PDB file of C-alpha atoms in Angstrom:
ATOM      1  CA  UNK A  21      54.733  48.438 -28.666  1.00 38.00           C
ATOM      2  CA  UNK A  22      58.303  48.072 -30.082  1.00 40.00           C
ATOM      3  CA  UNK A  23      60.317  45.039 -28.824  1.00 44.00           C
ATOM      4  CA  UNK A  24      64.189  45.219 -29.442  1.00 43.00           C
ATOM      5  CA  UNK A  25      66.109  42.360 -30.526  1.00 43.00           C
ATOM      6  CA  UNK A  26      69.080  41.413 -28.676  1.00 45.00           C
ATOM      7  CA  UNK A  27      72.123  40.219 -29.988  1.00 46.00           C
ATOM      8  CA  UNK A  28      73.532  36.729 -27.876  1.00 51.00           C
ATOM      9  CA  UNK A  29      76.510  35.740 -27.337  1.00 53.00           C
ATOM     10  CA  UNK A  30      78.238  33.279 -29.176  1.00 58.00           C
ATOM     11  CA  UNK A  31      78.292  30.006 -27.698  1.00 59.00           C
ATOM     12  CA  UNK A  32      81.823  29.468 -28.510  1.00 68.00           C
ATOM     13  CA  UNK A  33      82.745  32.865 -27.865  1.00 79.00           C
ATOM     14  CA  UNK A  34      86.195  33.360 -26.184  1.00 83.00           C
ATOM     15  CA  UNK A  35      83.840  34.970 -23.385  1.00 86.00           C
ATOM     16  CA  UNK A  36      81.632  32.155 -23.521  1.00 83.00           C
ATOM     17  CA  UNK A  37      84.368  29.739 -23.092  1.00 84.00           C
ATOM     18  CA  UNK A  38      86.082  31.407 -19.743  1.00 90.00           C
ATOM     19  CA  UNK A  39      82.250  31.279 -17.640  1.00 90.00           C
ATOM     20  CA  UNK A  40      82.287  27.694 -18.758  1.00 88.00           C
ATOM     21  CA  UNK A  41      85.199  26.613 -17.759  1.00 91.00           C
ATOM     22  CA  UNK A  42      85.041  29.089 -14.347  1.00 94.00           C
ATOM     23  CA  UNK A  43      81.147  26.845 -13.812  1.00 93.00           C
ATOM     24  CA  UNK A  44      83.009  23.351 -14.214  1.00 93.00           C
ATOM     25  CA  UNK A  45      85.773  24.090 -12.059  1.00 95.00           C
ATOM     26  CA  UNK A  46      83.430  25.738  -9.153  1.00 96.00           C
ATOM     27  CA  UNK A  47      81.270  22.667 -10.013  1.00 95.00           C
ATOM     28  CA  UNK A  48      83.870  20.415  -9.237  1.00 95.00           C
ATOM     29  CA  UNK A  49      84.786  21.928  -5.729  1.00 97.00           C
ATOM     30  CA  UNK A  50      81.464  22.054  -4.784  1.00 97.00           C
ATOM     31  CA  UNK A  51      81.159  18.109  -5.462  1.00 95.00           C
ATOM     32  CA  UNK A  52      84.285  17.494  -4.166  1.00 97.00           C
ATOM     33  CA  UNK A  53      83.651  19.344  -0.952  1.00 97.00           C
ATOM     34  CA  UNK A  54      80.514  17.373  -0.158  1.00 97.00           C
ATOM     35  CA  UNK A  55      82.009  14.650  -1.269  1.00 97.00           C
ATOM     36  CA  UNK A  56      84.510  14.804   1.558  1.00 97.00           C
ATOM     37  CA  UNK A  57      81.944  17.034   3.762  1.00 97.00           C
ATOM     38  CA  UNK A  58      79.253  14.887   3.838  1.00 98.00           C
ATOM     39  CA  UNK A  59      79.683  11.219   1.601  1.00 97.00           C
ATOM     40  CA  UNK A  60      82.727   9.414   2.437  1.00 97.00           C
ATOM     41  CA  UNK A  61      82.726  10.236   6.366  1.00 97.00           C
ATOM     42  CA  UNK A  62      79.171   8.724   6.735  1.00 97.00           C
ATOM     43  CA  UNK A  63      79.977   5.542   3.968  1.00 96.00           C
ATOM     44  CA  UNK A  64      77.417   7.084   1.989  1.00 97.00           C
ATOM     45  CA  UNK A  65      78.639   5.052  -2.017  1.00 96.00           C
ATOM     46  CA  UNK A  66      75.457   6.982  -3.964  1.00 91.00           C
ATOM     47  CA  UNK A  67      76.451   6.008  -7.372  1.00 88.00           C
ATOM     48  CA  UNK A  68      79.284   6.876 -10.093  1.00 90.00           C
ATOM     49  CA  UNK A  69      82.846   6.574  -9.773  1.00 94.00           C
ATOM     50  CA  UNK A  70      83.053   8.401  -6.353  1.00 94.00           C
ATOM     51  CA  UNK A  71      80.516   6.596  -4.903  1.00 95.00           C
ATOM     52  CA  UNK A  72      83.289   3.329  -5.950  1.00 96.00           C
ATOM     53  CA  UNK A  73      86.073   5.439  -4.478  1.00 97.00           C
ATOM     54  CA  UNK A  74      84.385   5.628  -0.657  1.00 97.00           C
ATOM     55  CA  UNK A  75      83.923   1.785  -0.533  1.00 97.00           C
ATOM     56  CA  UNK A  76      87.180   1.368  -1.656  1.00 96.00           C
ATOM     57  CA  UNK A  77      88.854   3.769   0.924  1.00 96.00           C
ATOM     58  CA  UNK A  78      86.497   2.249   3.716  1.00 95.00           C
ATOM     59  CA  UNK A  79      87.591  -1.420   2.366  1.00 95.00           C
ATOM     60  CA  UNK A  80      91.447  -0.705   1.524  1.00 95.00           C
ATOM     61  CA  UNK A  81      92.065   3.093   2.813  1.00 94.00           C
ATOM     62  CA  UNK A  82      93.033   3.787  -0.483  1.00 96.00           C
ATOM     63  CA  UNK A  83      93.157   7.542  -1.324  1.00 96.00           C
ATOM     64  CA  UNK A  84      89.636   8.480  -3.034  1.00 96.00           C
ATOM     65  CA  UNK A  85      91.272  11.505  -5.564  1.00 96.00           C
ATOM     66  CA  UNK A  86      93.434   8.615  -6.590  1.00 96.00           C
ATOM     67  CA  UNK A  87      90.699   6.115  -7.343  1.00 96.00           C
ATOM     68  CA  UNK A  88      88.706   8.284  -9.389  1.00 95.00           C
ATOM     69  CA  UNK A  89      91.990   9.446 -11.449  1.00 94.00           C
ATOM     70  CA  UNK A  90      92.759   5.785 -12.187  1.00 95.00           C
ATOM     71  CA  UNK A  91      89.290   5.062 -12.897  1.00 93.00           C
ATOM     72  CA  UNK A  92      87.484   8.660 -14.749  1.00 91.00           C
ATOM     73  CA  UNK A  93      91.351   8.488 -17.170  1.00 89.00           C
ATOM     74  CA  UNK A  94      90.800   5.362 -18.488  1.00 90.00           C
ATOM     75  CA  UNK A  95      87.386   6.062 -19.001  1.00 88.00           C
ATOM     76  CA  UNK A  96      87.542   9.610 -20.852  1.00 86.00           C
ATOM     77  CA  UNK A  97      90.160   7.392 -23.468  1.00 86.00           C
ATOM     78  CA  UNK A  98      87.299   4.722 -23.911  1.00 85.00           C
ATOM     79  CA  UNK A  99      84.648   7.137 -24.520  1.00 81.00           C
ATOM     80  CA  UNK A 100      87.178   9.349 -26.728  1.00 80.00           C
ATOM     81  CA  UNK A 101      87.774   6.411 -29.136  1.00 82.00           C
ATOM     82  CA  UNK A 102      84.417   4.391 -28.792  1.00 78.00           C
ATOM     83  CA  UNK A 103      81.981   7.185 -28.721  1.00 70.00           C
ATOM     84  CA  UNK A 104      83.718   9.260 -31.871  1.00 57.00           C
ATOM     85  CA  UNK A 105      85.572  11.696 -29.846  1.00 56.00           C
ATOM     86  CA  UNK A 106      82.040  13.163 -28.695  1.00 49.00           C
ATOM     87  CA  UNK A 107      83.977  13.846 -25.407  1.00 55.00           C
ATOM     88  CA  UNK A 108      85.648  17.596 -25.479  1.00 64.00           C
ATOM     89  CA  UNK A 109      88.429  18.809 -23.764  1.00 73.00           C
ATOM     90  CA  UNK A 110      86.322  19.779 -20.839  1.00 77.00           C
ATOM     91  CA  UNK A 111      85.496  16.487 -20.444  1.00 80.00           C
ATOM     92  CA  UNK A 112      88.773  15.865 -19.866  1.00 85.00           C
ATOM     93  CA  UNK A 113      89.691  18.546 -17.616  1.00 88.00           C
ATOM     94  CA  UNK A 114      86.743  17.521 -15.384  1.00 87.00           C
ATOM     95  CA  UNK A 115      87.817  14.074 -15.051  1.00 89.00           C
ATOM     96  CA  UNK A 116      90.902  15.280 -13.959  1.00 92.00           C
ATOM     97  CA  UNK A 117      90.159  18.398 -11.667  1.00 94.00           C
ATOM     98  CA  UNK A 118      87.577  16.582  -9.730  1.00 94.00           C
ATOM     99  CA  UNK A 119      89.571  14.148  -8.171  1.00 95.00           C
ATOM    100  CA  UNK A 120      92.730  16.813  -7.870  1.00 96.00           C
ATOM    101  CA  UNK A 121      89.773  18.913  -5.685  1.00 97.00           C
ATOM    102  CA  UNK A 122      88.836  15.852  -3.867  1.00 97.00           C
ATOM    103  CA  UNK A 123      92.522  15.465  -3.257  1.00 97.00           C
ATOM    104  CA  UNK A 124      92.697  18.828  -1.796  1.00 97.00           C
ATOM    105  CA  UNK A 125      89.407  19.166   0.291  1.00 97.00           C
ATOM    106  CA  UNK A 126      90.324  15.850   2.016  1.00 96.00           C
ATOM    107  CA  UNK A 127      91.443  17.620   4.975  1.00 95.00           C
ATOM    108  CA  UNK A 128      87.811  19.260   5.943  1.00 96.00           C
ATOM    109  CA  UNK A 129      86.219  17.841   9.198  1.00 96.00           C
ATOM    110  CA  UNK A 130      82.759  16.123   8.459  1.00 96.00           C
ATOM    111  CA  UNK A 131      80.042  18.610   8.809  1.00 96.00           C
ATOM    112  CA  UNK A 132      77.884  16.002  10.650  1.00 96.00           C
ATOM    113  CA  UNK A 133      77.873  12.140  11.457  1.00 96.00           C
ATOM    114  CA  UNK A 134      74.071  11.981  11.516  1.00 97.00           C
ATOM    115  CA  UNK A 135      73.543   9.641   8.419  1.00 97.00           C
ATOM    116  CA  UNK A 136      70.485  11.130   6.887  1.00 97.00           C
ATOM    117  CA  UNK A 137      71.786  14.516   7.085  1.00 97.00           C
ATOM    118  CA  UNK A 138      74.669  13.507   5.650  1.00 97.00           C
ATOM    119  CA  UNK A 139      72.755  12.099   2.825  1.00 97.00           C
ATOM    120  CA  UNK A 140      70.134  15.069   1.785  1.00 97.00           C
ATOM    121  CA  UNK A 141      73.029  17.709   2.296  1.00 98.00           C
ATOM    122  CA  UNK A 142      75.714  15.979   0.593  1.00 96.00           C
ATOM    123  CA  UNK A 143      73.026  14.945  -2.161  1.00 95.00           C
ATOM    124  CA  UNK A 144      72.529  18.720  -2.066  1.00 96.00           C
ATOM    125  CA  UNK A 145      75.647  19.316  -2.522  1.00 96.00           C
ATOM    126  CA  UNK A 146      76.618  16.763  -5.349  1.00 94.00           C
ATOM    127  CA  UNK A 147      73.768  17.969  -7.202  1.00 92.00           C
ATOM    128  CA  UNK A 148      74.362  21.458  -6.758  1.00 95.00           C
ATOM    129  CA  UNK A 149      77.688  21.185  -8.117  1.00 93.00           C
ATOM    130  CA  UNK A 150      76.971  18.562 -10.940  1.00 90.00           C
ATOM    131  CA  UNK A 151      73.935  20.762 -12.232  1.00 88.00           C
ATOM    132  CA  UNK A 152      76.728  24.209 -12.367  1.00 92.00           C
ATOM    133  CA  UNK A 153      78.775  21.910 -14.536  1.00 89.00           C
ATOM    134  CA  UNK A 154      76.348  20.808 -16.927  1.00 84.00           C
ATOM    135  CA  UNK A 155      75.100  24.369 -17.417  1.00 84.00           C
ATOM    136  CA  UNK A 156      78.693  24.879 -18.190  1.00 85.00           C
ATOM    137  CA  UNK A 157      78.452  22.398 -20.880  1.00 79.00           C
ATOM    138  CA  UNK A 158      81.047  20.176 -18.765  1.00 82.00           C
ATOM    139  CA  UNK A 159      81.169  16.745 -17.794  1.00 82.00           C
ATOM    140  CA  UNK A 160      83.066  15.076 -14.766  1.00 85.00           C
ATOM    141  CA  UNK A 161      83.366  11.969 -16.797  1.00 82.00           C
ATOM    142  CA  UNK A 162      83.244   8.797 -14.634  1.00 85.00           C
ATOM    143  CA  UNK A 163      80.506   6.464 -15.208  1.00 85.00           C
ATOM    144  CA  UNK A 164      79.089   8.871 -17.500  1.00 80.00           C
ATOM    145  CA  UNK A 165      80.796   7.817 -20.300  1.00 80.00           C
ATOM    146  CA  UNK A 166      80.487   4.207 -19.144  1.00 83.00           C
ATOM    147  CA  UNK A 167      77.136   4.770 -19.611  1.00 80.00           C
ATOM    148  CA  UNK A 168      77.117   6.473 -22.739  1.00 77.00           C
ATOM    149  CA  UNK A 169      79.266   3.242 -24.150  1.00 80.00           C
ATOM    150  CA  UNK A 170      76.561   0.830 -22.881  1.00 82.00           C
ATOM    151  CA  UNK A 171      73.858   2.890 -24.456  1.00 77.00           C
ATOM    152  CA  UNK A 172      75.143   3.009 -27.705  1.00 78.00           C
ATOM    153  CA  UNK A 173      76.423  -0.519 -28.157  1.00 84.00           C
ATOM    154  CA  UNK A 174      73.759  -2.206 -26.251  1.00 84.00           C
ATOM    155  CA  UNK A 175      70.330  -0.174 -27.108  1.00 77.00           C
ATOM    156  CA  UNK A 176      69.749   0.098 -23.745  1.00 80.00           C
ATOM    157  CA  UNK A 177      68.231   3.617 -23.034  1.00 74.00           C
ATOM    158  CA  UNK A 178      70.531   6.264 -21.212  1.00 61.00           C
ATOM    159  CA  UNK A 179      68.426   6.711 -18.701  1.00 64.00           C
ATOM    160  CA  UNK A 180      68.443   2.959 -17.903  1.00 78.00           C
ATOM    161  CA  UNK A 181      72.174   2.335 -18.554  1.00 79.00           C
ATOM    162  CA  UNK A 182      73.035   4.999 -15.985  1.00 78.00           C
ATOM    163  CA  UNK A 183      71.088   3.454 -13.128  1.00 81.00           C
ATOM    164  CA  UNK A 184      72.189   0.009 -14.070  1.00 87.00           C
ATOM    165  CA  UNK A 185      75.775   1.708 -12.869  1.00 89.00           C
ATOM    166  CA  UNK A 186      74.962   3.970  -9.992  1.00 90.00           C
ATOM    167  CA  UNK A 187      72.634   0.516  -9.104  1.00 91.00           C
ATOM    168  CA  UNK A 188      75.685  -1.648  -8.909  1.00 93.00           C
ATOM    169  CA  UNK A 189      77.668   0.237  -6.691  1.00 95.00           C
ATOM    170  CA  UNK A 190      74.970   1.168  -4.460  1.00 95.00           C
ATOM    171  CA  UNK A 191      74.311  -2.386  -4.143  1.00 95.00           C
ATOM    172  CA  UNK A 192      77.550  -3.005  -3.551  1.00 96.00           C
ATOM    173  CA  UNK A 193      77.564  -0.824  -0.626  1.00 95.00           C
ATOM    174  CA  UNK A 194      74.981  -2.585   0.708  1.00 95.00           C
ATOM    175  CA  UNK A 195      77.015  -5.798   1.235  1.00 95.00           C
ATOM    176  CA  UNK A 196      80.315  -4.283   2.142  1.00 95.00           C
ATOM    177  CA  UNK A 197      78.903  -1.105   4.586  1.00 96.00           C
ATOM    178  CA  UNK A 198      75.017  -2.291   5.478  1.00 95.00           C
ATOM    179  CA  UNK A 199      71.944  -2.415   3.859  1.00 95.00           C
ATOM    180  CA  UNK A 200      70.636   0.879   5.697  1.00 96.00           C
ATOM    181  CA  UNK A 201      73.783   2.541   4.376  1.00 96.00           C
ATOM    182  CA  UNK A 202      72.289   1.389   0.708  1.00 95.00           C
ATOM    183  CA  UNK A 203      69.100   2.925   1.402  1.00 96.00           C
ATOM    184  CA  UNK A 204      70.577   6.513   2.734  1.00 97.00           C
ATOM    185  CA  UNK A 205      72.818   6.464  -0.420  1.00 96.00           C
ATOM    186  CA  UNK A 206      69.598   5.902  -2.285  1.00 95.00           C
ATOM    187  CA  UNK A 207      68.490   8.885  -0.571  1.00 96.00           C
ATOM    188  CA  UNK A 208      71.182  11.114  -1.560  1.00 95.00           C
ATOM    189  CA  UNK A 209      70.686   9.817  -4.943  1.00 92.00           C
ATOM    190  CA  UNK A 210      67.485  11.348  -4.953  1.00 92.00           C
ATOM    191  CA  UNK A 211      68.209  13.970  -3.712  1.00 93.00           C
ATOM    192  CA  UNK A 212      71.025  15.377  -6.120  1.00 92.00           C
ATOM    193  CA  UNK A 213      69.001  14.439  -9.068  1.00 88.00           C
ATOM    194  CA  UNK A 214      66.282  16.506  -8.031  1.00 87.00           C
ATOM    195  CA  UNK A 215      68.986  19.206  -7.217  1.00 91.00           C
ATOM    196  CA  UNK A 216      70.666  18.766 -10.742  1.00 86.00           C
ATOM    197  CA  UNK A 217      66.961  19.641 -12.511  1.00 80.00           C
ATOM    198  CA  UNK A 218      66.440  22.587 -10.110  1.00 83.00           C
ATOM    199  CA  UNK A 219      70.413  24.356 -10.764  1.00 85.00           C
ATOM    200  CA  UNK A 220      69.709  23.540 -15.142  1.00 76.00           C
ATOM    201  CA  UNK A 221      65.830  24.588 -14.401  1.00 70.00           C
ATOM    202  CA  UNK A 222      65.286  26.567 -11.879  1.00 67.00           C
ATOM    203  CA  UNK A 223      62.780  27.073  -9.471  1.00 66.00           C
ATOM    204  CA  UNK A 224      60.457  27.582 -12.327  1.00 61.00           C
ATOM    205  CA  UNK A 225      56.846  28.684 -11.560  1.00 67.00           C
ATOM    206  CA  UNK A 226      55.530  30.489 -14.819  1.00 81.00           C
ATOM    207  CA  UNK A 227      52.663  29.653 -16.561  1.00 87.00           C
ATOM    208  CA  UNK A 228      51.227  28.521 -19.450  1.00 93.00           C
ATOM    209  CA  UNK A 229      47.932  30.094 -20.665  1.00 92.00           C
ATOM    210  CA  UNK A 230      45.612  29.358 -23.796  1.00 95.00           C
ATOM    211  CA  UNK A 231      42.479  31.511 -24.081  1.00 95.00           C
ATOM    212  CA  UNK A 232      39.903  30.766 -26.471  1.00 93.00           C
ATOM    213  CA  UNK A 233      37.623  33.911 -26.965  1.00 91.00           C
ATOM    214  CA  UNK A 234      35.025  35.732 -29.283  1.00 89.00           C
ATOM    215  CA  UNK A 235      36.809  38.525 -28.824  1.00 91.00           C
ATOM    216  CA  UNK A 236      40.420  37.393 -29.880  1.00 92.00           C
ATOM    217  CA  UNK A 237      42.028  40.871 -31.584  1.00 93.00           C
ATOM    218  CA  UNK A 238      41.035  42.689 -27.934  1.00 93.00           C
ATOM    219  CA  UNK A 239      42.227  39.877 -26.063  1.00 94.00           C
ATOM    220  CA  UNK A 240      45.589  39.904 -28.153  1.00 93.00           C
ATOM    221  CA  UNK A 241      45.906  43.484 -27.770  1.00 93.00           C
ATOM    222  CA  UNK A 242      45.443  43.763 -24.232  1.00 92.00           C
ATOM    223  CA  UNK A 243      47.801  40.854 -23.364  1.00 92.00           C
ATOM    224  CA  UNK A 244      50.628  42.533 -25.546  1.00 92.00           C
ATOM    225  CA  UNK A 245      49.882  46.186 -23.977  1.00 91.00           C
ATOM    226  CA  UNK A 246      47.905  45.929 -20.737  1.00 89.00           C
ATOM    227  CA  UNK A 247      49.755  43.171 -19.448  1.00 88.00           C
ATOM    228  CA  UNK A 248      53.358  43.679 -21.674  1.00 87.00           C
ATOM    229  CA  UNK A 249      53.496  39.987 -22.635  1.00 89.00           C
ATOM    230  CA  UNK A 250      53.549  38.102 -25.640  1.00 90.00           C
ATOM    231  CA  UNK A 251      51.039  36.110 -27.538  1.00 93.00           C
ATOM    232  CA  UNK A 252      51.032  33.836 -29.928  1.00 92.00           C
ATOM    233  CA  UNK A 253      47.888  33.209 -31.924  1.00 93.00           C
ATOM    234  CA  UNK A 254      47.228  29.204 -32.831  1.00 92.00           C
ATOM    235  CA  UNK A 255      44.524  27.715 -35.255  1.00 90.00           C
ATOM    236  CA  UNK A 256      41.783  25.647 -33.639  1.00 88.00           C
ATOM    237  CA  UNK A 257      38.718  24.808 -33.841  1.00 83.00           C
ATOM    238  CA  UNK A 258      35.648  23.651 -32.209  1.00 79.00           C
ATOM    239  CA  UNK A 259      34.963  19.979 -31.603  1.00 77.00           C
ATOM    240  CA  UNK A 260      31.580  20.295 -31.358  1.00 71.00           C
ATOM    241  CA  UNK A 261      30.385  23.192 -33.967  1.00 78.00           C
ATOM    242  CA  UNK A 262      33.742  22.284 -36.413  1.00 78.00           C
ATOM    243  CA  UNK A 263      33.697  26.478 -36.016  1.00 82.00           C
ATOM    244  CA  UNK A 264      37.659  27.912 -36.944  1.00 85.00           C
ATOM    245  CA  UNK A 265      38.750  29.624 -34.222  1.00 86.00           C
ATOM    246  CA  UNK A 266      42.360  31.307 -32.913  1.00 90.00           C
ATOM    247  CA  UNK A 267      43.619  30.120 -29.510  1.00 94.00           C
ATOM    248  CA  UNK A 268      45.734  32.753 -27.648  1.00 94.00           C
ATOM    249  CA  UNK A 269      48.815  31.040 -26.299  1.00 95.00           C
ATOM    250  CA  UNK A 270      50.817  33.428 -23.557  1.00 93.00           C
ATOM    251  CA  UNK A 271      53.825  32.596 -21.186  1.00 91.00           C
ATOM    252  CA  UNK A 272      53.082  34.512 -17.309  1.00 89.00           C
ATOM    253  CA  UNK A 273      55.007  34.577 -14.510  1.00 82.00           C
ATOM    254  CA  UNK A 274      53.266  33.079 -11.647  1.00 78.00           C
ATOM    255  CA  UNK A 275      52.770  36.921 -10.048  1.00 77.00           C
ATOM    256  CA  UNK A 276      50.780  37.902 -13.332  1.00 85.00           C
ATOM    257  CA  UNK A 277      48.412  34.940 -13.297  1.00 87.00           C
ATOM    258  CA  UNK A 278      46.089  36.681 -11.362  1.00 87.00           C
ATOM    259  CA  UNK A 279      46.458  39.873 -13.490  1.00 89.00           C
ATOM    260  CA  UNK A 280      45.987  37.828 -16.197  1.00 91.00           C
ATOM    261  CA  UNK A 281      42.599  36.464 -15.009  1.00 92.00           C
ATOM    262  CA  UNK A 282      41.400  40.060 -14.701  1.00 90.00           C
ATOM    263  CA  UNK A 283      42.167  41.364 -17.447  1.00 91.00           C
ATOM    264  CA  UNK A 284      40.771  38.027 -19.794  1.00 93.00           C
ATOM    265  CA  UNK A 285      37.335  38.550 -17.974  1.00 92.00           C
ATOM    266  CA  UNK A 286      37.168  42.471 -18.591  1.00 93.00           C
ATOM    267  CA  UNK A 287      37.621  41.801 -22.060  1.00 93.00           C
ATOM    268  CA  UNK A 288      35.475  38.343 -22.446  1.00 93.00           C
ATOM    269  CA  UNK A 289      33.509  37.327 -19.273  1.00 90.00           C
ATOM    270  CA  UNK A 290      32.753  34.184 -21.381  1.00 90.00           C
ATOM    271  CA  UNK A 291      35.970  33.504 -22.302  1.00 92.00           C
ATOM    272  CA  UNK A 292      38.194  29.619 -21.659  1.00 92.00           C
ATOM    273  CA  UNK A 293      40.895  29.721 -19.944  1.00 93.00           C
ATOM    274  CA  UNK A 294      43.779  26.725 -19.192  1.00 93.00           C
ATOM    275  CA  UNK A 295      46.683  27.621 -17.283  1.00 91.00           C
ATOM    276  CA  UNK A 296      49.553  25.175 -17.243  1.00 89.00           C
ATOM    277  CA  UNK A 297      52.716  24.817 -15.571  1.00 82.00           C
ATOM    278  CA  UNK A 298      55.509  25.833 -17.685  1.00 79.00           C
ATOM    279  CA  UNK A 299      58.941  23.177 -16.967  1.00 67.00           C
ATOM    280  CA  UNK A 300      61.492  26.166 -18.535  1.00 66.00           C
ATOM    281  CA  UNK A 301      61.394  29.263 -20.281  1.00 65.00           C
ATOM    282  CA  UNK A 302      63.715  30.848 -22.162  1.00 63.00           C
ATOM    283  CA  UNK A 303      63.786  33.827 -23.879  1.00 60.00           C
ATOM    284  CA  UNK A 304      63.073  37.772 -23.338  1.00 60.00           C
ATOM    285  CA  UNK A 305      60.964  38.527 -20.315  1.00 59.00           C
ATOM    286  CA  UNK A 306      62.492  34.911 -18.676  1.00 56.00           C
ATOM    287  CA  UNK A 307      65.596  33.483 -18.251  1.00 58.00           C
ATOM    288  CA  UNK A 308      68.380  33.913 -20.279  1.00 55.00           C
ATOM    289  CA  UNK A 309      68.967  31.410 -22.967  1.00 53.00           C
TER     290      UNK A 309
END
C-alpha cells in the first residue's frame, strides 16, 4: 500500500498568516460578545483583566472596553521589554481589538439574568473564543503576560501564577458583588477552561492500541491493509521469560476499535491487547497538524 506525502503549509506562510489573524479577531468577538452577553450583566468577574473591568463598571460605571485598554496596553509594553519581546504583533493587536469589540458589542441585551446560566454559557463562550485564538497562535494579552512576568522572575509555575491572578479578582468579587457571585464566576471559570482544551483538542475519542502477538508480521500486515492504518513496531520484551518481542503500536478511531478487535483475534486468538485513550492526534488519517 503506497502512502503519499503531503506537502504543509508553511507556518509563516502569507496564507498562514491571514487564517490567523481572521481566528484572533473572530476569537475576540466571540469573547467580547459573551462578555457583554452573558458576564458583566449577571456581575459574573471570572478572572483576567475583564473579569477586573465588570467590578469596576459595577463599582464606578466606568466603561469596560476602556478598562481593559488602559490595563492589557500597559501590560503588552511590560511583557515586550521584561519577557524579551516574546510577545508578537498579534499580541498586540489582541490586546487592542478585544476591548475595541467589547466597546462595540456593549449595546446587546443580556441573553438571560439567571446567574448560573449566565455563568456555563458565557464560560462557553469565553472559552470558545479564547481556544479559536490560541489555535491562531494569538494572545489577548491581559493578565497573561502578568502571569508570564511572575513566572519567570519568581519561579512560580505558570500554571500557578495564572490562578494566583484570576484568584485575586475572583476574590475580589466576592467582597464587592457577594460571595455566591464568587462561586458562579468560579463556575464559569471552569467552564471556559474546559472549553479552551476542547476548541485546541477536540472532541477527541481515538484510541491507542498495543498488541503483543506470536504472530507479529500478520498482525502488522493486516492492520496496514485490512484495516488501512498504521503501525509502528516497538522492542519489548517479556518480564517474566526475558523473551525479545515486537509490540504493535496503532492509532484507531473510536468507530474502528471494534474492527480492530476482530481482526487481532482472526489473526491471534491469543493475542494482548491495551487500548488507551488517545488526548490528540495529529497527522494523516486525523486531524490536521
Amino acid at each position: 500500500m503506497s502512502r503519499k506525502r503531503r506537502t504543509g503549509v508553511s507556518l509563516n506562510s502569507p496564507q498562514r498568516k491571514a487564517v490567523e489573524y481572521g481566528m484572533l479577531l473572530v476569537g475576540s468577538f466571540l469573547l467580547a460578545a459573551s462578555f457583554n452577553l452573558f458576564l458583566n450583566p449577571n456581575q459574573l468577574a471570572s478572572g483576567g483583566v475583564s473579569g477586573l473591568s465588570v467590578i469596576l463598571y459595577h463599582l464606578f460605571h466606568w466603561p469596560p472596553s476602556i478598562v481593559q485598554w488602559a490595563l492589557n496596553i500597559p501590560l503588552f509594553l511590560l511583557g515586550f521589554w521584561l519577557l524579551d519581546r516574546q510577545y508578537s504583533l498579534k499580541a498586540a493587536v489582541g490586546s487592542i481589538v478585544l476591548p475595541l469589540f467589547v466597546a462595540l458589542t456593549s449595546h446587546l441585551q443580556p441573553l438571560t439574568d439567571n446567574t448560573l446560566l449566565a455563568s456555563i454559557y458565557g464560560g462557553m463562550g469565553v472559552g470558545l473564543g479564547i481556544g479559536i485564538v490560541f489555535r491562531g497562535r494569538g494572545s489577548t494579552g491581559g493578565f497573561s503576560i502578568a502571569s508570564q512576568i511572575l513566572h519567570k522572575y519568581s519561579g512560580i509555575s505558570l500554571g500557578v501564577s495564572v490562578a494566583v491572578f484570576d484568584g485575586l479578582v475572583i476574590l475580589l468579587a466576592g467582597f464587592v458583588f457577594t460571595p455566591e457571585k464568587a462561586l458562579y464566576a468560579l463556575i464559569a471559570l471552569f467552564v471556559t477552561s474546559k472549553t479552551i482544551d476542547i476548541v485546541q483538542m477536540g472532541w477527541n475519542t481515538s484510541k491507542v492500541a498495543y498488541i503483543i502477538s506470536d504472530e507479529t508480521e500478520k498482525m502488522r500486515e493486516a492492520i496496514l491493509f485490512d484495516l488501512d492504518r498504521g503501525v509502528t513496531l516497538l522492542d519489548g520484551s517479556g518480564g517474566y521469560t526475558g523473551d525479545e518481542r515486537k509490540v504493535l503500536m496503532a492509532v484507531v478511531s473510536q468507530s474502528e476499535v471494534s474492527k480492530l478487535k476482530m481482526l487481532v483475534r482472526s489473526v491471534d486468538a491469543e493475542a494482548f491487547i491495551i487500548l488507551c485513550p488517545a488526548q490528540e492526534v495529529l497527522g494523516e488519517g486525523f486531524r490536521a497538524v
